[in-house]
CSV table of C-alpha atoms and ligand atoms in Angstrom, one decimal:
chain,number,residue,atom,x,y,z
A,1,UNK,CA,130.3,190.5,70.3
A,2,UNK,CA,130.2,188.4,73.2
A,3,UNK,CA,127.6,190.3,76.1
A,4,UNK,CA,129.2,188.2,79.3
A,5,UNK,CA,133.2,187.6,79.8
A,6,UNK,CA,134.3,186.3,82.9
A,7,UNK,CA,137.7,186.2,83.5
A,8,UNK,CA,140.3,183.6,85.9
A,9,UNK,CA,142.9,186.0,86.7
A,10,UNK,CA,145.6,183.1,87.2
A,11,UNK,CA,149.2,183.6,87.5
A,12,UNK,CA,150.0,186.4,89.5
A,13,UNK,CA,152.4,184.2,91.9
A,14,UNK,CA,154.5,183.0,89.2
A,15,UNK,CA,155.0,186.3,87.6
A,16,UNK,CA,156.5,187.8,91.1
A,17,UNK,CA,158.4,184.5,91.7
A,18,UNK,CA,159.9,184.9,87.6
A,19,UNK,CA,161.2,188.4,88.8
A,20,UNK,CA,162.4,187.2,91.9
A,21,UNK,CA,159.5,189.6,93.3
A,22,UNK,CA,157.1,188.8,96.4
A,23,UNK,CA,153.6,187.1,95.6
A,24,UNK,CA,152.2,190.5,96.9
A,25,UNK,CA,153.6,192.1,94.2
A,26,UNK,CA,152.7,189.6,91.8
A,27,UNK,CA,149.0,190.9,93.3
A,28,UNK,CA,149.2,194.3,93.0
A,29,UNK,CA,150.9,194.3,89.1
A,30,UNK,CA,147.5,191.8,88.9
A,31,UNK,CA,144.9,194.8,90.5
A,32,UNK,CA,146.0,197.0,88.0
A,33,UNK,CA,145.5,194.5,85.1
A,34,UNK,CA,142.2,193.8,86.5
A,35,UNK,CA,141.3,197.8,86.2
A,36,UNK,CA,142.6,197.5,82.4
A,37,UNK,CA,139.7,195.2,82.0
A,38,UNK,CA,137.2,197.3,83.0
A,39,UNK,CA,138.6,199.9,81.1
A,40,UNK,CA,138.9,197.7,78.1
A,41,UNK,CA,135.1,196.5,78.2
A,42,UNK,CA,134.3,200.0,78.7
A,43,UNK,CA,135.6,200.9,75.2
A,44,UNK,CA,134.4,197.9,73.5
A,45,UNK,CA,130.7,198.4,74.8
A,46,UNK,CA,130.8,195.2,77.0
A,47,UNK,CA,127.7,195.0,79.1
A,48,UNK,CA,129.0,192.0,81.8
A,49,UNK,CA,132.2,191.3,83.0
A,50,UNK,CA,132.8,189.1,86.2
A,51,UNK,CA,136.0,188.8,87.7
A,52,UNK,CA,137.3,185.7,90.1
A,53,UNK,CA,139.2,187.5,92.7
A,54,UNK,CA,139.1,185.4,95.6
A,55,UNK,CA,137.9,181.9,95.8
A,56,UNK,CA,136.7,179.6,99.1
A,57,UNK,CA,139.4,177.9,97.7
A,58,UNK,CA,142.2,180.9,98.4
A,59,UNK,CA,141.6,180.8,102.3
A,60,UNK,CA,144.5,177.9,102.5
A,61,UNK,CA,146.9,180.7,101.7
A,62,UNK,CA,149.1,182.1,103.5
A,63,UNK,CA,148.0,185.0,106.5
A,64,UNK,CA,150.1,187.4,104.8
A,65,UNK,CA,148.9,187.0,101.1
A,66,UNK,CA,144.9,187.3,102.2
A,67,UNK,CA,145.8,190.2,103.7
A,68,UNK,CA,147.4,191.4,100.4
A,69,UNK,CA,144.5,190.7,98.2
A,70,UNK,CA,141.7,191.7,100.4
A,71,UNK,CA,143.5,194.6,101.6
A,72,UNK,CA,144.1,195.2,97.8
A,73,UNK,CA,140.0,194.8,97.5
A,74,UNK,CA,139.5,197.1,100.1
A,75,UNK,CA,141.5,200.3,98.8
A,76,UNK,CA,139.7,199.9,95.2
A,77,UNK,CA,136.5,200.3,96.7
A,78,UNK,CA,137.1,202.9,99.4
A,79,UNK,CA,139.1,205.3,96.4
A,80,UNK,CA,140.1,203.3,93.3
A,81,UNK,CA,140.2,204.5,89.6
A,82,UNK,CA,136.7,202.5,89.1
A,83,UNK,CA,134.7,204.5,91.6
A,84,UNK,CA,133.5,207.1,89.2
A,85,UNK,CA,133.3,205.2,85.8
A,86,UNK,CA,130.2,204.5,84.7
A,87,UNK,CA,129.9,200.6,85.8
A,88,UNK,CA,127.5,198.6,88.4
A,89,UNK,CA,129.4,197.5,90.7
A,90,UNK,CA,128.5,194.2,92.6
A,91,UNK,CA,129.8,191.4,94.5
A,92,UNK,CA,129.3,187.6,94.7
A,93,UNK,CA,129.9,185.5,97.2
A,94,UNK,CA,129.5,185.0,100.7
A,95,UNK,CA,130.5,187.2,103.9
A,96,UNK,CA,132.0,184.1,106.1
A,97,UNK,CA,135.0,185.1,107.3
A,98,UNK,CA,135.7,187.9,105.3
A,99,UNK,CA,136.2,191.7,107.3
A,100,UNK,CA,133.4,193.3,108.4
A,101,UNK,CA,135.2,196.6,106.5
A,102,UNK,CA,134.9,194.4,103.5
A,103,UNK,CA,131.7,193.5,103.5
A,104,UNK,CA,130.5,197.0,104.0
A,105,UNK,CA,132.5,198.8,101.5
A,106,UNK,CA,131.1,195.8,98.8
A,107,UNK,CA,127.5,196.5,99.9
A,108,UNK,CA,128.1,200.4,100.1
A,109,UNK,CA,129.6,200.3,96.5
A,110,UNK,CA,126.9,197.8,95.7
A,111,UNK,CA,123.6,200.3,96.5
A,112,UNK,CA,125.8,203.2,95.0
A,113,UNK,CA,126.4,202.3,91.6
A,114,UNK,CA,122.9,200.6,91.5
A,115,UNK,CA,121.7,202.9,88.6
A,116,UNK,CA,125.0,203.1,86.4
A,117,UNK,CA,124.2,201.6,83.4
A,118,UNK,CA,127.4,200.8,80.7
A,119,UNK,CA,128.8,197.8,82.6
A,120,UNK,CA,128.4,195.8,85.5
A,121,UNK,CA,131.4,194.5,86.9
A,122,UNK,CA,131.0,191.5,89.0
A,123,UNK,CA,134.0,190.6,91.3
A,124,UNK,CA,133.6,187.3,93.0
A,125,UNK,CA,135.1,186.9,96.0
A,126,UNK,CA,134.9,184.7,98.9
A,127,UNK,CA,133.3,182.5,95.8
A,128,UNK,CA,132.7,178.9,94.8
A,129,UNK,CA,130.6,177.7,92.4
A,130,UNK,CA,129.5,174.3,94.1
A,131,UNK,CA,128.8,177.0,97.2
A,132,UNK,CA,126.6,178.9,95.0
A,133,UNK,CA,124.5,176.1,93.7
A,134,UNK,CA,124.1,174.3,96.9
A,135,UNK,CA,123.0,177.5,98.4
A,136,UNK,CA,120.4,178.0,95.4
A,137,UNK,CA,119.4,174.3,96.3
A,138,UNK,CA,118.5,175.3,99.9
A,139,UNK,CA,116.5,178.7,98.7
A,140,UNK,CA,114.3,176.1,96.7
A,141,UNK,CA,113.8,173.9,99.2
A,142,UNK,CA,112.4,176.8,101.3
A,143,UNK,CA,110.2,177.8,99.1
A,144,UNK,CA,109.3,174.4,98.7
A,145,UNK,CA,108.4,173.6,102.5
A,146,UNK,CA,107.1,177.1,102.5
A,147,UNK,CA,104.3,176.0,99.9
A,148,UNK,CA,105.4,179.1,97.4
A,149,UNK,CA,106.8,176.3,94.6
A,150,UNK,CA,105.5,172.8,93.7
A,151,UNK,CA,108.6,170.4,93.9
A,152,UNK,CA,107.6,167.9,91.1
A,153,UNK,CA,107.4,171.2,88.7
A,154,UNK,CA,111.1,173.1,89.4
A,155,UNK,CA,112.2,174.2,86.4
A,156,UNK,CA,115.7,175.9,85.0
A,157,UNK,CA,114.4,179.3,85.3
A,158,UNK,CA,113.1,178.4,89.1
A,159,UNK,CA,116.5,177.7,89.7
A,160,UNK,CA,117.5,180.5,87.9
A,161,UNK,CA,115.5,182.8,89.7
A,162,UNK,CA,116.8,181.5,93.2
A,163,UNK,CA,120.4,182.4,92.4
A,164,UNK,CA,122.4,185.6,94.2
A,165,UNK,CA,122.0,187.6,91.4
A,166,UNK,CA,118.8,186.1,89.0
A,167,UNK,CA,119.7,189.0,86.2
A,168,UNK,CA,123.5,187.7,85.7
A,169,UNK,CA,123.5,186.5,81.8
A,170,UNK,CA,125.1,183.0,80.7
A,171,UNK,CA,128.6,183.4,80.1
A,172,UNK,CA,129.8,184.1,76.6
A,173,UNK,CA,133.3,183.7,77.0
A,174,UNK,CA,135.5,182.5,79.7
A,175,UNK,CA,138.7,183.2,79.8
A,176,UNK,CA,141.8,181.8,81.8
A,177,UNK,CA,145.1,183.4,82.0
A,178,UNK,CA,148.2,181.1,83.5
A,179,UNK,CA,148.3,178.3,81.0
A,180,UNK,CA,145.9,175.9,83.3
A,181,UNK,CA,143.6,174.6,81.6
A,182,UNK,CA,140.6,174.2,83.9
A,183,UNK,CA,137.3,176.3,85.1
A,184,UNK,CA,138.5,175.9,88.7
A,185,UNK,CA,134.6,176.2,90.1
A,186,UNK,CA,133.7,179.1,88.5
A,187,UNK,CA,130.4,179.6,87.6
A,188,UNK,CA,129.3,176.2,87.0
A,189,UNK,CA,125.5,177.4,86.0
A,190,UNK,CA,126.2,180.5,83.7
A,191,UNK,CA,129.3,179.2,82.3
A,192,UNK,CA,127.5,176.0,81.1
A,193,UNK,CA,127.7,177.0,77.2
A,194,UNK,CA,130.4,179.3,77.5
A,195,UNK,CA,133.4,179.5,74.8
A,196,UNK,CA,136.7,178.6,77.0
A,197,UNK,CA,139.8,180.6,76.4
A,198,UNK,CA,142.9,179.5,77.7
A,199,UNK,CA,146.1,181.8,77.5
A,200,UNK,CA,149.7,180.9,78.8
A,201,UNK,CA,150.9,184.4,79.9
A,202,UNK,CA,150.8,185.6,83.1
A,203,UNK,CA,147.4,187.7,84.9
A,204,UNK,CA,149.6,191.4,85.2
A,205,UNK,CA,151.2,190.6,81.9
A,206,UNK,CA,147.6,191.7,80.3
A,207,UNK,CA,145.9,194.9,79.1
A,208,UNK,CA,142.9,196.1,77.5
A,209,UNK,CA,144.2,194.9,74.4
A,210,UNK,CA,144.0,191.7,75.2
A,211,UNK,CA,140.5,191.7,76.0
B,1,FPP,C1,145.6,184.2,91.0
B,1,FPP,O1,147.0,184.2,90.9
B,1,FPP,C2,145.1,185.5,91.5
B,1,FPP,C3,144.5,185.6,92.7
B,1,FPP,C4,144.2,184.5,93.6
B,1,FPP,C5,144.1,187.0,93.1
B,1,FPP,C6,143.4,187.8,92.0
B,1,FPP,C7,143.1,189.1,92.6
B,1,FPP,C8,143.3,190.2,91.9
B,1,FPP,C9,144.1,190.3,90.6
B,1,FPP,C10,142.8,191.5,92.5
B,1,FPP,C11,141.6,191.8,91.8
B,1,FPP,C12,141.0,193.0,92.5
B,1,FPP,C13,139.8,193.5,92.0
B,1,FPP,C14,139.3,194.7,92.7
B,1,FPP,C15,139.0,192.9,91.0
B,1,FPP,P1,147.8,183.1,91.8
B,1,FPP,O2,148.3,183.8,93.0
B,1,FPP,O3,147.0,181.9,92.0
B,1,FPP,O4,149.0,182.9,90.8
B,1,FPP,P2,149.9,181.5,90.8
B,1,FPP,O5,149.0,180.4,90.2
B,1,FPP,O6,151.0,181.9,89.8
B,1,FPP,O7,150.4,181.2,92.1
């Protein structure tokens, strides 16, 4: 039993475009599949699950779809079907340009669910994983100049212990929906031994089954 899944939720345009649908839809079919796999890792006793929701990368999209997915964000955490489950809700990634509201609602959920205990359900959003590590990099390199940490002794866990959230596990399993085969710079650190699982169908094509 694998403690850490993180998922690429890939796909969701081409399964609106199939149906002749709008991306948007594609997003919202997707929201619901991502709620499926907190269900899912409820019932199978998964302790992590991280979900890539919105990468730096996603910005070059188009006004309306951002709007769709973050708006999409928004409503799950002011009164989705997640809200009163017994999961740790937290968020990583960094506030640049994303709505104040959003930020705020991610932070509110953040300090409320602190104490929950079955899962904790990481959504990346506003994410990248060279972002992440580069960011870690200059944490060290305060602490460096700030006489707290010898340079010439950093180790793995000193690095470790500088990331946004120290406590995350390594990744178990990572799993990509949307038949690419690539990790798309998701977690480069945790995701360094992880098992890769690639599936061809579609991101709102899954359920808790499939987890
Ligand atoms: C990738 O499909 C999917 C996204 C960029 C958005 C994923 C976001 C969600 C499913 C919402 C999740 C919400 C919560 C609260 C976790 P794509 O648009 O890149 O698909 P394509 O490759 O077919 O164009």
């Amino acid at each position: 039993m694998p403690a850490h899944v993180a998922i690429i939720m890939d796909g969701n345009g081409r399964w609106a475009q199939q149906r002749g649908l709008p991306r948007s839809e594609g997003h919202h079919v997707g929201n619901i599949a991502a709620h499926e796999m907190v269900y899912g890792a409820l019932e199978i006793g998964l302790r992590h699950l991280t979900l890539y929701a919105f990468s730096t990368e996603n910005w070059k999209r188009d006004t309306d779809e951002i709007t769709t997915i973050l708006e999409a964000m928004q409503c799950d955490l002011d009164q989705g079907p997640i809200r009163d489950l017994d999961v740790r809700q937290r968020w990583l990634g960094h506030p640049d340009k994303l709505p104040e509201e959003l930020v705020q609602a991610l932070r509110r959920e953040e300090r409320r669910t602190r104490n929950r205990t079955a899962l904790t359900l990481t959504v990346c959003i506003n994410y990248g994983g060279r972002d992440e590590i580069t960011r870690t990099a200059a944490a060290l390199a305060q602490a460096a100049r700030a006489g707290d940490i010898d340079p010439h002794l950093i180790s793995e866990d000193d690095f470790a212990r500088h990331l946004p959230h120290p406590d995350m596990p390594d990744v178990d399993l990572l799993w990509r929906t949307g038949n690419e085969q690539r990790t798309s710079n998701f977690l480069p650190w945790h995701a360094a031994y992880a098992e890769l699982h690639f599936t061809s169908g579609y991101w709102p094509d899954v359920d808790r089954r499939d987890l």
